[in-house]
Amino acid sequence: MPAKSSRARSMIETRDRILDVALDLLGEKPDAGMGDIASTAGVVRRTVYDHFPSRLDLVRTLTERAVAEMAAVLTEVNASNAAADAAWVEFVARVWPVAHRYRVLLALRRGEYGEAIHGLLGPVDELLADLVKRGQDSDVFAQHLPAGLLSQVAYGVVFTIADSDLSNGTLGARAATITSLLMLGVPETRAITLVGDQP
């Protein structure tokens, strides 16, 4: 029995390593193939295909992982009694450490896996739209766009800055938060006050 559980643990560790490598590699090169992922993970292609029969399965699993993480954060943030703009600041602060890892999903969402990724990201999209709608209903966020679209614009800015920051490191969570708040229609002075001393 112990040998069996050790083997199962080893398989889970290998699968997690493949996913971590895939996220990093696809983040740098969205068209990377399964062979590239295998060699970077230090396994043979067959091992990658044992865990993920197709590239779509791999992308779907990465998306599910991202959705679980972001939905958990958004659910907590939405449950707070904070004003919508303060809740948005909290969301960006908590998602920023992993934003650069999941930015690849935005690139892949526009490509051949768009439909699959779009469907899986539904819960995150809905939670973001709910938060923005709450802000619109309380006159904290602009109302020139529907909540669902406005939330995507502001959310996209966070990932765009995360992507840019990866290459030169001059921006950060503070820049992403203020810029996304401005996109949501929050006055600059309020946005700067909300962010405070965030690095």
CSV table of C-alpha atoms in Angstrom, one decimal:
chain,number,residue,atom,x,y,z
A,1,MET,CA,0.0,0.0,0.0
A,2,PRO,CA,2.7,2.6,0.8
A,3,ALA,CA,4.3,2.0,-2.6
A,4,LYS,CA,1.0,2.7,-4.3
A,5,SER,CA,0.5,5.9,-2.4
A,6,SER,CA,4.1,7.0,-3.1
A,7,ARG,CA,3.5,6.4,-6.8
A,8,ALA,CA,0.3,8.3,-6.7
A,9,ARG,CA,2.0,11.2,-4.9
A,10,SER,CA,4.8,11.1,-7.5
A,11,MET,CA,2.2,11.3,-10.4
A,12,ILE,CA,0.5,14.3,-8.8
A,13,GLU,CA,3.8,16.1,-8.3
A,14,THR,CA,4.7,15.4,-11.9
A,15,ARG,CA,1.3,16.7,-13.1
A,16,ASP,CA,1.7,19.8,-11.0
A,17,ARG,CA,5.2,20.4,-12.3
A,18,ILE,CA,3.9,20.1,-15.9
A,19,LEU,CA,1.2,22.6,-15.2
A,20,ASP,CA,3.6,25.1,-13.5
A,21,VAL,CA,6.0,24.8,-16.4
A,22,ALA,CA,3.2,25.1,-19.0
A,23,LEU,CA,2.0,28.3,-17.4
A,24,ASP,CA,5.4,29.9,-17.4
A,25,LEU,CA,6.3,28.7,-20.9
A,26,LEU,CA,3.0,29.6,-22.5
A,27,GLY,CA,3.2,33.0,-20.8
A,28,GLU,CA,6.4,33.6,-22.7
A,29,LYS,CA,5.5,31.8,-25.8
A,30,PRO,CA,1.7,31.1,-26.2
A,31,ASP,CA,2.3,28.8,-29.2
A,32,ALA,CA,4.7,26.5,-27.4
A,33,GLY,CA,4.0,22.9,-28.1
A,34,MET,CA,3.6,19.8,-25.9
A,35,GLY,CA,7.2,18.8,-26.7
A,36,ASP,CA,8.5,22.2,-25.5
A,37,ILE,CA,6.5,21.8,-22.3
A,38,ALA,CA,7.8,18.2,-21.8
A,39,SER,CA,11.5,19.1,-22.3
A,40,THR,CA,11.2,22.2,-20.0
A,41,ALA,CA,9.5,20.1,-17.3
A,42,GLY,CA,12.3,17.4,-17.7
A,43,VAL,CA,9.9,14.7,-18.8
A,44,VAL,CA,9.3,12.9,-22.1
A,45,ARG,CA,6.4,13.9,-24.3
A,46,ARG,CA,4.6,10.7,-23.4
A,47,THR,CA,4.4,11.7,-19.8
A,48,VAL,CA,2.7,15.0,-20.7
A,49,TYR,CA,0.2,13.2,-22.9
A,50,ASP,CA,-0.4,10.6,-20.1
A,51,HIS,CA,-1.7,13.5,-17.9
A,52,PHE,CA,-3.1,15.7,-20.7
A,53,PRO,CA,-4.3,13.8,-23.8
A,54,SER,CA,-4.3,17.0,-25.9
A,55,ARG,CA,-3.1,20.6,-25.7
A,56,LEU,CA,-6.7,21.7,-25.2
A,57,ASP,CA,-6.9,19.4,-22.0
A,58,LEU,CA,-3.8,21.1,-20.7
A,59,VAL,CA,-5.2,24.6,-21.4
A,60,ARG,CA,-8.5,23.7,-19.9
A,61,THR,CA,-6.8,22.5,-16.7
A,62,LEU,CA,-4.7,25.7,-16.4
A,63,THR,CA,-7.9,27.7,-16.9
A,64,GLU,CA,-9.8,25.7,-14.2
A,65,ARG,CA,-6.9,26.3,-11.8
A,66,ALA,CA,-6.9,30.0,-12.5
A,67,VAL,CA,-10.7,30.2,-12.2
A,68,ALA,CA,-10.7,28.4,-8.8
A,69,GLU,CA,-8.0,30.8,-7.4
A,70,MET,CA,-9.6,34.0,-8.8
A,71,ALA,CA,-13.2,33.1,-8.0
A,72,ALA,CA,-12.2,32.3,-4.3
A,73,VAL,CA,-10.6,35.8,-4.0
A,74,LEU,CA,-13.6,37.5,-5.7
A,75,THR,CA,-16.1,35.7,-3.6
A,76,GLU,CA,-14.4,36.8,-0.4
A,77,VAL,CA,-14.0,40.4,-1.7
A,78,ASN,CA,-17.6,40.6,-2.8
A,79,ALA,CA,-18.8,39.3,0.6
A,80,SER,CA,-17.1,42.2,2.4
A,81,ASN,CA,-19.1,45.3,3.3
A,82,ALA,CA,-16.4,47.5,1.7
A,83,ALA,CA,-17.4,50.1,-0.9
A,84,ALA,CA,-17.0,48.7,-4.4
A,85,ASP,CA,-13.9,50.7,-5.2
A,86,ALA,CA,-12.2,49.6,-2.0
A,87,ALA,CA,-13.2,46.0,-2.8
A,88,TRP,CA,-11.7,46.3,-6.3
A,89,VAL,CA,-8.4,47.5,-4.7
A,90,GLU,CA,-8.5,44.4,-2.4
A,91,PHE,CA,-9.1,42.1,-5.4
A,92,VAL,CA,-6.2,43.5,-7.5
A,93,ALA,CA,-3.9,43.4,-4.4
A,94,ARG,CA,-4.7,39.7,-3.9
A,95,VAL,CA,-4.7,38.6,-7.5
A,96,TRP,CA,-1.5,40.6,-8.5
A,97,PRO,CA,1.0,38.0,-7.3
A,98,VAL,CA,-0.5,35.5,-9.7
A,99,ALA,CA,-1.7,37.8,-12.4
A,100,HIS,CA,1.5,37.4,-14.5
A,101,ARG,CA,1.1,33.7,-14.4
A,102,TYR,CA,-2.4,33.7,-15.7
A,103,ARG,CA,-2.1,36.5,-18.3
A,104,VAL,CA,-1.4,33.8,-20.9
A,105,LEU,CA,-5.1,32.9,-20.7
A,106,LEU,CA,-6.0,36.3,-22.1
A,107,ALA,CA,-3.8,35.6,-25.1
A,108,LEU,CA,-5.1,32.1,-25.5
A,109,ARG,CA,-8.7,33.3,-25.1
A,110,ARG,CA,-8.3,35.3,-28.3
A,111,GLY,CA,-7.0,32.2,-30.2
A,112,GLU,CA,-8.1,28.7,-31.1
A,113,TYR,CA,-9.1,27.9,-27.5
A,114,GLY,CA,-11.2,31.0,-27.1
A,115,GLU,CA,-14.5,29.3,-26.7
A,116,ALA,CA,-13.3,26.7,-24.2
A,117,ILE,CA,-11.5,29.3,-22.1
A,118,HIS,CA,-14.4,31.8,-22.3
A,119,GLY,CA,-16.8,29.2,-21.0
A,120,LEU,CA,-14.6,28.2,-18.1
A,121,LEU,CA,-13.9,31.9,-17.1
A,122,GLY,CA,-17.7,32.5,-16.9
A,123,PRO,CA,-17.8,32.4,-13.0
A,124,VAL,CA,-14.9,34.9,-12.7
A,125,ASP,CA,-16.6,37.2,-15.4
A,126,GLU,CA,-19.9,37.0,-13.5
A,127,LEU,CA,-18.3,37.8,-10.1
A,128,LEU,CA,-16.4,40.8,-11.6
A,129,ALA,CA,-19.5,42.1,-13.3
A,130,ASP,CA,-21.4,41.8,-9.9
A,131,LEU,CA,-18.7,43.9,-8.2
A,132,VAL,CA,-18.8,46.5,-10.9
A,133,LYS,CA,-22.6,46.6,-11.0
A,134,ARG,CA,-22.5,47.1,-7.2
A,135,GLY,CA,-20.2,50.1,-7.8
A,136,GLN,CA,-22.4,51.5,-10.6
A,137,ASP,CA,-25.5,51.1,-8.4
A,138,SER,CA,-23.8,53.1,-5.7
A,139,ASP,CA,-22.4,55.7,-8.1
A,140,VAL,CA,-18.9,54.7,-7.4
A,141,PHE,CA,-18.1,53.4,-10.9
A,142,ALA,CA,-19.0,54.9,-14.3
A,143,GLN,CA,-22.1,53.8,-16.1
A,144,HIS,CA,-21.2,54.5,-19.7
A,145,LEU,CA,-20.7,50.7,-20.3
A,146,PRO,CA,-22.6,47.7,-19.1
A,147,ALA,CA,-21.1,46.2,-15.9
A,148,GLY,CA,-19.9,43.1,-17.7
A,149,LEU,CA,-18.0,45.0,-20.3
A,150,LEU,CA,-16.6,47.6,-18.0
A,151,SER,CA,-15.4,44.9,-15.6
A,152,GLN,CA,-13.5,43.2,-18.5
A,153,VAL,CA,-11.9,46.5,-19.6
A,154,ALA,CA,-10.7,47.2,-16.1
A,155,TYR,CA,-9.6,43.6,-15.5
A,156,GLY,CA,-7.8,43.5,-18.9
A,157,VAL,CA,-5.7,46.6,-17.8
A,158,VAL,CA,-4.5,44.7,-14.7
A,159,PHE,CA,-3.2,41.8,-16.9
A,160,THR,CA,-1.8,44.1,-19.5
A,161,ILE,CA,0.3,45.9,-16.9
A,162,ALA,CA,1.3,42.6,-15.3
A,163,ASP,CA,2.5,41.5,-18.7
A,164,SER,CA,4.5,44.7,-19.3
A,165,ASP,CA,5.9,44.6,-15.7
A,166,LEU,CA,7.3,41.2,-16.3
A,167,SER,CA,9.7,42.5,-19.0
A,168,ASN,CA,10.9,45.7,-17.3
A,169,GLY,CA,9.7,45.7,-13.7
A,170,THR,CA,9.1,49.4,-13.5
A,171,LEU,CA,5.4,49.2,-12.8
A,172,GLY,CA,3.6,47.2,-10.2
A,173,ALA,CA,0.3,46.5,-8.4
A,174,ARG,CA,0.0,50.2,-7.5
A,175,ALA,CA,0.1,51.2,-11.2
A,176,ALA,CA,-2.3,48.4,-12.2
A,177,THR,CA,-4.8,49.3,-9.4
A,178,ILE,CA,-4.9,53.0,-10.1
A,179,THR,CA,-5.2,52.5,-13.8
A,180,SER,CA,-8.0,50.0,-13.5
A,181,LEU,CA,-9.8,52.3,-11.1
A,182,LEU,CA,-9.5,55.1,-13.6
A,183,MET,CA,-11.0,52.8,-16.2
A,184,LEU,CA,-13.9,52.2,-13.9
A,185,GLY,CA,-14.5,55.9,-13.6
A,186,VAL,CA,-13.0,56.5,-10.2
A,187,PRO,CA,-11.5,60.0,-9.9
A,188,GLU,CA,-7.7,60.0,-9.8
A,189,THR,CA,-7.5,61.6,-6.3
A,190,ARG,CA,-9.8,58.9,-4.9
A,191,ALA,CA,-7.9,56.2,-6.7
A,192,ILE,CA,-4.6,57.3,-5.3
A,193,THR,CA,-6.1,57.6,-1.8
A,194,LEU,CA,-7.6,54.1,-2.0
A,195,VAL,CA,-4.3,52.6,-3.1
A,196,GLY,CA,-2.3,54.4,-0.4
A,197,ASP,CA,1.2,53.1,0.1
A,198,GLN,CA,0.8,50.0,-2.0
A,199,PRO,CA,4.1,49.2,-3.7
